[in-house]
PDB file of C-alpha atoms in Angstrom:
ATOM      1  CA  MET A 681     132.252 111.879  37.766  1.00  0.00           C
ATOM      2  CA  LYS A 682     130.051 115.088  37.375  1.00  0.00           C
ATOM      3  CA  GLU A 683     126.960 113.979  35.445  1.00  0.00           C
ATOM      4  CA  TYR A 684     126.713 109.838  37.224  1.00  0.00           C
ATOM      5  CA  LEU A 685     126.522 112.063  41.189  1.00  0.00           C
ATOM      6  CA  LEU A 686     123.835 115.464  39.188  1.00  0.00           C
ATOM      7  CA  MET A 687     121.965 111.776  37.778  1.00  0.00           C
ATOM      8  CA  PHE A 688     122.676 109.729  41.509  1.00  0.00           C
ATOM      9  CA  ALA A 689     121.316 113.696  42.775  1.00  0.00           C
ATOM     10  CA  ASP A 690     118.280 113.360  40.655  1.00  0.00           C
ATOM     11  CA  THR A 691     116.875 109.460  41.273  1.00  0.00           C
ATOM     12  CA  ILE A 692     117.244 110.434  45.612  1.00  0.00           C
ATOM     13  CA  PHE A 693     115.200 113.467  44.599  1.00  0.00           C
ATOM     14  CA  GLY A 694     112.697 111.513  41.928  1.00  0.00           C
ATOM     15  CA  PHE A 695     112.262 109.206  44.527  1.00  0.00           C
ATOM     16  CA  LEU A 696     111.377 110.624  48.078  1.00  0.00           C
ATOM     17  CA  ALA A 697     108.850 113.285  45.561  1.00  0.00           C
ATOM     18  CA  LEU A 698     107.186 109.944  44.291  1.00  0.00           C
ATOM     19  CA  PHE A 699     107.127 109.132  48.073  1.00  0.00           C
ATOM     20  CA  VAL A 700     105.422 111.898  49.767  1.00  0.00           C
ATOM     21  CA  MET A 701     102.738 112.069  47.095  1.00  0.00           C
ATOM     22  CA  VAL A 702     101.569 108.623  47.625  1.00  0.00           C
ATOM     23  CA  LYS A 703     101.562 109.292  51.562  1.00  0.00           C
ATOM     24  CA  VAL A 704     100.041 113.023  50.782  1.00  0.00           C
ATOM     25  CA  LEU A 705      97.226 110.986  48.496  1.00  0.00           C
ATOM     26  CA  GLY A 706      96.719 108.161  50.768  1.00  0.00           C
ATOM     27  CA  LYS A 707      97.115 104.705  50.969  1.00  0.00           C
ATOM     28  CA  THR A 708      94.546 103.772  47.505  1.00  0.00           C
ATOM     29  CA  GLN A 709      97.138 105.012  45.245  1.00  0.00           C
ATOM     30  CA  ILE A 710      98.869 101.371  45.471  1.00  0.00           C
ATOM     31  CA  SER A 711      95.657  99.372  47.720  1.00  0.00           C
ATOM     32  CA  ALA A 712      92.936  99.660  45.243  1.00  0.00           C
ATOM     33  CA  LEU A 713      94.184  99.947  42.126  1.00  0.00           C
ATOM     34  CA  THR A 714      91.592 101.638  39.229  1.00  0.00           C
ATOM     35  CA  PRO A 715      92.404 101.998  35.514  1.00  0.00           C
ATOM     36  CA  PHE A 716      92.914 105.345  36.418  1.00  0.00           C
ATOM     37  CA  ASP A 717      95.314 105.382  38.904  1.00  0.00           C
ATOM     38  CA  PHE A 718      96.717 102.675  36.366  1.00  0.00           C
ATOM     39  CA  ILE A 719      97.119 105.101  34.233  1.00  0.00           C
ATOM     40  CA  SER A 720      98.736 108.217  36.110  1.00  0.00           C
ATOM     41  CA  ALA A 721     100.533 105.636  37.699  1.00  0.00           C
ATOM     42  CA  ILE A 722     102.132 105.155  33.797  1.00  0.00           C
ATOM     43  CA  ILE A 723     102.613 108.774  33.168  1.00  0.00           C
ATOM     44  CA  LEU A 724     103.799 109.682  36.354  1.00  0.00           C
ATOM     45  CA  GLY A 725     106.175 107.425  35.952  1.00  0.00           C
ATOM     46  CA  GLU A 726     107.316 108.458  32.102  1.00  0.00           C
ATOM     47  CA  LEU A 727     107.573 111.811  33.297  1.00  0.00           C
ATOM     48  CA  VAL A 728     110.456 111.504  36.343  1.00  0.00           C
ATOM     49  CA  GLY A 729     112.186 109.480  34.468  1.00  0.00           C
ATOM     50  CA  ASN A 730     112.447 111.368  31.129  1.00  0.00           C
ATOM     51  CA  ALA A 731     113.843 113.864  33.126  1.00  0.00           C
ATOM     52  CA  LEU A 732     115.893 111.445  35.185  1.00  0.00           C
ATOM     53  CA  PHE A 733     117.388 111.085  31.487  1.00  0.00           C
ATOM     54  CA  ASP A 734     117.553 114.129  29.830  1.00  0.00           C
ATOM     55  CA  LYS A 735     121.168 116.117  30.588  1.00  0.00           C
ATOM     56  CA  GLU A 736     119.273 120.044  30.463  1.00  0.00           C
ATOM     57  CA  SER A 737     116.295 118.968  32.947  1.00  0.00           C
ATOM     58  CA  GLY A 738     117.211 118.684  37.007  1.00  0.00           C
ATOM     59  CA  ILE A 739     115.558 118.998  40.594  1.00  0.00           C
ATOM     60  CA  PRO A 740     113.728 121.561  39.594  1.00  0.00           C
ATOM     61  CA  GLU A 741     112.259 120.301  37.111  1.00  0.00           C
ATOM     62  CA  ILE A 742     111.280 117.179  38.332  1.00  0.00           C
ATOM     63  CA  ALA A 743     109.837 119.041  41.479  1.00  0.00           C
ATOM     64  CA  PHE A 744     107.054 121.130  39.087  1.00  0.00           C
ATOM     65  CA  LEU A 745     105.921 117.136  37.610  1.00  0.00           C
ATOM     66  CA  VAL A 746     104.992 115.890  40.342  1.00  0.00           C
ATOM     67  CA  ILE A 747     104.073 118.203  42.192  1.00  0.00           C
ATOM     68  CA  LEU A 748     101.356 119.490  38.815  1.00  0.00           C
ATOM     69  CA  TRP A 749     100.573 115.998  38.292  1.00  0.00           C
ATOM     70  CA  GLY A 750     100.189 115.735  41.952  1.00  0.00           C
ATOM     71  CA  ALA A 751      97.481 118.488  42.403  1.00  0.00           C
ATOM     72  CA  LEU A 752      95.751 117.394  39.048  1.00  0.00           C
ATOM     73  CA  LEU A 753      95.387 113.303  41.281  1.00  0.00           C
ATOM     74  CA  TYR A 754      94.516 115.534  43.766  1.00  0.00           C
ATOM     75  CA  ILE A 755      91.764 117.507  42.610  1.00  0.00           C
ATOM     76  CA  THR A 756      90.608 114.565  40.484  1.00  0.00           C
ATOM     77  CA  GLU A 757      89.842 113.091  44.295  1.00  0.00           C
ATOM     78  CA  VAL A 758      88.471 115.859  45.259  1.00  0.00           C
ATOM     79  CA  ILE A 759      85.778 115.942  42.274  1.00  0.00           C
ATOM     80  CA  THR A 760      85.089 112.131  43.999  1.00  0.00           C
ATOM     81  CA  GLN A 761      84.219 112.715  47.156  1.00  0.00           C
ATOM     82  CA  LYS A 762      81.927 116.061  45.690  1.00  0.00           C
ATOM     83  CA  PHE A 763      80.648 114.631  42.567  1.00  0.00           C
ATOM     84  CA  LYS A 764      79.573 111.234  43.443  1.00  0.00           C
ATOM     85  CA  GLY A 765      77.831 110.712  38.843  1.00  0.00           C
ATOM     86  CA  THR A 766      81.837 111.433  38.429  1.00  0.00           C
ATOM     87  CA  ARG A 767      82.568 108.231  40.363  1.00  0.00           C
ATOM     88  CA  ALA A 768      81.981 105.735  37.340  1.00  0.00           C
ATOM     89  CA  ILE A 769      83.383 107.237  34.698  1.00  0.00           C
ATOM     90  CA  LEU A 770      86.811 108.284  36.876  1.00  0.00           C
ATOM     91  CA  GLU A 771      87.433 104.890  39.150  1.00  0.00           C
ATOM     92  CA  GLY A 772      84.849 102.820  37.715  1.00  0.00           C
ATOM     93  CA  GLN A 773      81.901 100.718  38.617  1.00  0.00           C
ATOM     94  CA  PRO A 774      81.733  97.047  39.747  1.00  0.00           C
ATOM     95  CA  ALA A 775      80.057  94.687  38.209  1.00  0.00           C
ATOM     96  CA  VAL A 776      78.097  91.089  38.720  1.00  0.00           C
ATOM     97  CA  ILE A 777      79.115  88.503  36.827  1.00  0.00           C
ATOM     98  CA  ILE A 778      77.385  86.096  38.489  1.00  0.00           C
ATOM     99  CA  HIS A 779      73.923  85.991  40.302  1.00  0.00           C
ATOM    100  CA  LYS A 780      71.908  83.711  42.177  1.00  0.00           C
ATOM    101  CA  GLY A 781      73.833  80.528  41.135  1.00  0.00           C
ATOM    102  CA  HIS A 782      73.924  82.622  37.142  1.00  0.00           C
ATOM    103  CA  LEU A 783      76.436  83.828  35.012  1.00  0.00           C
ATOM    104  CA  ILE A 784      75.969  87.096  33.542  1.00  0.00           C
ATOM    105  CA  TYR A 785      77.045  86.532  30.389  1.00  0.00           C
ATOM    106  CA  ASP A 786      76.106  90.113  28.758  1.00  0.00           C
ATOM    107  CA  VAL A 787      78.334  91.659  31.840  1.00  0.00           C
ATOM    108  CA  VAL A 788      81.155  89.062  31.684  1.00  0.00           C
ATOM    109  CA  LYS A 789      81.420  90.450  27.974  1.00  0.00           C
ATOM    110  CA  LYS A 790      81.469  93.788  28.531  1.00  0.00           C
ATOM    111  CA  ASN A 791      83.961  93.781  30.570  1.00  0.00           C
ATOM    112  CA  ARG A 792      85.647  92.058  27.981  1.00  0.00           C
ATOM    113  CA  LEU A 793      85.967  88.961  30.864  1.00  0.00           C
ATOM    114  CA  ASP A 794      86.748  85.261  29.677  1.00  0.00           C
ATOM    115  CA  ILE A 795      86.246  82.154  31.254  1.00  0.00           C
ATOM    116  CA  ASP A 796      89.588  81.277  32.089  1.00  0.00           C
ATOM    117  CA  GLN A 797      90.610  84.548  33.552  1.00  0.00           C
ATOM    118  CA  LEU A 798      87.313  84.210  35.180  1.00  0.00           C
ATOM    119  CA  GLN A 799      88.296  80.891  36.571  1.00  0.00           C
ATOM    120  CA  HIS A 800      91.594  83.218  37.872  1.00  0.00           C
ATOM    121  CA  LEU A 801      89.847  84.748  39.926  1.00  0.00           C
ATOM    122  CA  LEU A 802      87.532  82.472  41.770  1.00  0.00           C
ATOM    123  CA  ARG A 803      90.726  80.040  42.436  1.00  0.00           C
ATOM    124  CA  SER A 804      92.472  83.347  43.831  1.00  0.00           C
ATOM    125  CA  LYS A 805      89.420  83.294  46.598  1.00  0.00           C
ATOM    126  CA  ASP A 806      89.347  79.159  46.675  1.00  0.00           C
ATOM    127  CA  VAL A 807      86.695  78.582  44.431  1.00  0.00           C
ATOM    128  CA  PHE A 808      87.356  75.574  41.387  1.00  0.00           C
ATOM    129  CA  SER A 809      84.057  75.322  40.504  1.00  0.00           C
ATOM    130  CA  MET A 810      81.842  77.566  39.756  1.00  0.00           C
ATOM    131  CA  GLU A 811      78.612  75.828  41.418  1.00  0.00           C
ATOM    132  CA  GLU A 812      79.785  76.522  44.411  1.00  0.00           C
ATOM    133  CA  VAL A 813      79.424  80.520  43.764  1.00  0.00           C
ATOM    134  CA  GLU A 814      76.092  82.413  44.329  1.00  0.00           C
ATOM    135  CA  TYR A 815      77.109  86.143  43.019  1.00  0.00           C
ATOM    136  CA  ALA A 816      80.502  87.042  42.515  1.00  0.00           C
ATOM    137  CA  ILE A 817      81.423  90.773  41.744  1.00  0.00           C
ATOM    138  CA  LEU A 818      84.154  91.888  39.603  1.00  0.00           C
ATOM    139  CA  GLU A 819      85.816  95.133  41.134  1.00  0.00           C
ATOM    140  CA  THR A 820      86.881  98.201  39.724  1.00  0.00           C
ATOM    141  CA  ASP A 821      90.246  97.050  40.652  1.00  0.00           C
ATOM    142  CA  GLY A 822      90.324  93.909  38.642  1.00  0.00           C
ATOM    143  CA  THR A 823      90.001  91.648  41.551  1.00  0.00           C
ATOM    144  CA  VAL A 824      86.884  89.536  42.176  1.00  0.00           C
ATOM    145  CA  SER A 825      85.088  89.280  45.446  1.00  0.00           C
ATOM    146  CA  ILE A 826      81.838  85.950  46.213  1.00  0.00           C
ATOM    147  CA  LEU A 827      79.443  85.117  48.352  1.00  0.00           C
ATOM    148  CA  LYS A 828      79.546  81.104  48.107  1.00  0.00           C
ATOM    149  CA  LYS A 829      76.215  79.317  48.558  1.00  0.00           C
ATOM    150  CA  SER A 830      75.180  77.997  51.292  1.00  0.00           C
ATOM    151  CA  GLU A 831      75.902  74.058  51.030  1.00  0.00           C
ATOM    152  CA  TYR A 832      79.776  75.184  50.598  1.00  0.00           C
ATOM    153  CA  GLN A 833      80.204  78.006  52.807  1.00  0.00           C
ATOM    154  CA  ILE A 834      83.001  77.407  55.423  1.00  0.00           C
ATOM    155  CA  PRO A 835      81.837  75.431  57.306  1.00  0.00           C
ATOM    156  CA  THR A 836      78.833  73.660  54.928  1.00  0.00           C
ATOM    157  CA  ASN A 837      76.611  73.212  56.667  1.00  0.00           C
ATOM    158  CA  SER A 838      75.491  69.874  54.709  1.00  0.00           C
ATOM    159  CA  ASP A 839      78.914  68.664  57.355  1.00  0.00           C
ATOM    160  CA  LEU A 840      76.859  70.387  60.048  1.00  0.00           C
ATOM    161  CA  ASN A 841      73.859  68.427  58.853  1.00  0.00           C
ATOM    162  CA  VAL A 842      71.707  71.569  59.209  1.00  0.00           C
ATOM    163  CA  THR A 843      69.224  73.003  57.045  1.00  0.00           C
ATOM    164  CA  THR A 844      70.579  75.675  54.550  1.00  0.00           C
ATOM    165  CA  GLU A 845      68.319  78.643  53.466  1.00  0.00           C
ATOM    166  CA  PRO A 846      69.176  80.727  50.511  1.00  0.00           C
ATOM    167  CA  VAL A 847      71.643  83.085  50.250  1.00  0.00           C
ATOM    168  CA  LYS A 848      70.619  86.528  49.921  1.00  0.00           C
ATOM    169  CA  MET A 849      73.861  89.542  48.971  1.00  0.00           C
ATOM    170  CA  ALA A 850      73.035  92.698  51.557  1.00  0.00           C
ATOM    171  CA  ARG A 851      72.402  95.602  49.481  1.00  0.00           C
ATOM    172  CA  THR A 852      73.697  99.309  50.320  1.00  0.00           C
ATOM    173  CA  ILE A 853      70.701 101.149  51.334  1.00  0.00           C
ATOM    174  CA  ILE A 854      73.290 104.563  51.925  1.00  0.00           C
ATOM    175  CA  ASN A 855      76.092 105.108  50.955  1.00  0.00           C
ATOM    176  CA  ASP A 856      77.738 108.845  51.655  1.00  0.00           C
ATOM    177  CA  GLY A 857      74.325 109.525  53.009  1.00  0.00           C
ATOM    178  CA  GLU A 858      73.017 109.205  50.267  1.00  0.00           C
ATOM    179  CA  ILE A 859      69.813 106.306  49.963  1.00  0.00           C
ATOM    180  CA  VAL A 860      70.009 104.365  47.201  1.00  0.00           C
ATOM    181  CA  TRP A 861      66.670 104.369  45.383  1.00  0.00           C
ATOM    182  CA  ASP A 862      67.067 101.261  42.606  1.00  0.00           C
ATOM    183  CA  ASN A 863      68.527  99.579  45.400  1.00  0.00           C
ATOM    184  CA  LEU A 864      65.675 100.540  48.350  1.00  0.00           C
ATOM    185  CA  LYS A 865      62.487  99.740  45.536  1.00  0.00           C
ATOM    186  CA  GLU A 866      64.150  96.490  44.742  1.00  0.00           C
ATOM    187  CA  ALA A 867      64.290  95.245  48.348  1.00  0.00           C
ATOM    188  CA  LYS A 868      60.896  96.338  48.341  1.00  0.00           C
ATOM    189  CA  LEU A 869      61.695  98.844  50.840  1.00  0.00           C
ATOM    190  CA  THR A 870      60.178 102.169  51.563  1.00  0.00           C
ATOM    191  CA  LYS A 871      61.866 105.835  52.433  1.00  0.00           C
ATOM    192  CA  LYS A 872      59.185 105.808  55.351  1.00  0.00           C
ATOM    193  CA  TRP A 873      60.812 102.084  56.748  1.00  0.00           C
ATOM    194  CA  LEU A 874      63.533 103.534  56.229  1.00  0.00           C
ATOM    195  CA  GLU A 875      63.172 107.063  58.327  1.00  0.00           C
ATOM    196  CA  GLU A 876      61.207 104.756  60.900  1.00  0.00           C
ATOM    197  CA  GLU A 877      64.222 101.937  60.798  1.00  0.00           C
ATOM    198  CA  LEU A 878      66.625 105.459  62.234  1.00  0.00           C
ATOM    199  CA  ARG A 879      64.646 106.239  64.247  1.00  0.00           C
ATOM    200  CA  ARG A 880      64.044 102.640  65.757  1.00  0.00           C
ATOM    201  CA  GLN A 881      68.283 102.958  65.971  1.00  0.00           C
ATOM    202  CA  ASN A 882      67.920 107.094  67.790  1.00  0.00           C
ATOM    203  CA  ILE A 883      69.290 108.536  64.596  1.00  0.00           C
ATOM    204  CA  THR A 884      67.316 111.912  62.992  1.00  0.00           C
ATOM    205  CA  SER A 885      68.091 111.660  59.747  1.00  0.00           C
ATOM    206  CA  VAL A 886      69.795 109.846  56.709  1.00  0.00           C
ATOM    207  CA  ASP A 887      72.444 112.917  56.304  1.00  0.00           C
ATOM    208  CA  GLU A 888      73.791 111.229  59.960  1.00  0.00           C
ATOM    209  CA  VAL A 889      74.623 107.980  58.077  1.00  0.00           C
ATOM    210  CA  PHE A 890      78.124 107.670  55.774  1.00  0.00           C
ATOM    211  CA  TYR A 891      76.665 104.077  54.527  1.00  0.00           C
ATOM    212  CA  ALA A 892      74.020 101.575  55.529  1.00  0.00           C
ATOM    213  CA  GLU A 893      72.909  97.984  54.421  1.00  0.00           C
ATOM    214  CA  TRP A 894      69.397  96.023  54.406  1.00  0.00           C
ATOM    215  CA  GLN A 895      70.852  92.235  55.679  1.00  0.00           C
ATOM    216  CA  GLU A 896      68.051  90.524  54.197  1.00  0.00           C
ATOM    217  CA  ASN A 897      68.715  87.531  55.693  1.00  0.00           C
ATOM    218  CA  ARG A 898      68.182  88.402  59.392  1.00  0.00           C
ATOM    219  CA  GLN A 899      66.208  91.736  58.705  1.00  0.00           C
ATOM    220  CA  LYS A 900      68.193  93.757  59.921  1.00  0.00           C
ATOM    221  CA  LEU A 901      69.360  97.467  58.257  1.00  0.00           C
ATOM    222  CA  PHE A 902      73.456  97.488  59.224  1.00  0.00           C
ATOM    223  CA  VAL A 903      74.541 101.362  59.236  1.00  0.00           C
ATOM    224  CA  MET A 904      77.277 102.947  60.228  1.00  0.00           C
ATOM    225  CA  LEU A 905      77.782 107.070  60.920  1.00  0.00           C
ATOM    226  CA  TYR A 906      79.851 109.442  59.962  1.00  0.00           C
ATOM    227  CA  HIS A 907      83.367 109.800  62.737  1.00  0.00           C
ATOM    228  CA  ASN A 908      86.374 110.631  62.283  1.00  0.00           C
ATOM    229  CA  LYS A 909      90.110 108.796  63.391  1.00  0.00           C
ATOM    230  CA  GLU A 910      90.197 110.763  66.300  1.00  0.00           C
TER     231      GLU A 910
END
């Protein structure tokens, strides 16, 4: 009877400790599961599980494991925030698998994605034919984001008898206060133009900008500044 009471107490504590850790680390641990997060969840579950069924382990051991692993995850998150170059290693990078209606074969193979899997991901976005897709991006959590061709967007322009225009994907120009030079160059824009456009929007420095994207279709620079919840 005593053993069952100890297991009950350990289980309740383990549950509460994990719940608190998820709250501290943020919603991304459960809402956007990256490969690193997936590995972390498996290892953490294994550590707590072993501690629960080890007769020599109790609440202090479980607390130590949870705190230790939580600290490692927290440090990793801090590193990815401070050093942007580490994000690709720890969190992965989105991959464009359909570009201007063309399937990018080498990117698909590199991400070990077969056609059946891709079709399944597209169907989850209510796309039942690849012909409808202008752009498709494989996200770091394994989902796919799509931008349909003009004639397949809802409501469809063909249904409304509206003249269609080529679809242009918005390009990230500023990310976390830093200029994305490759995208700026691909959009055939210059740093001087960017600075003038920011000044036109009463922004004195790139450092003030959290995110900015160039919307080629609308010939507009959309800017989001740093804002806290308060």
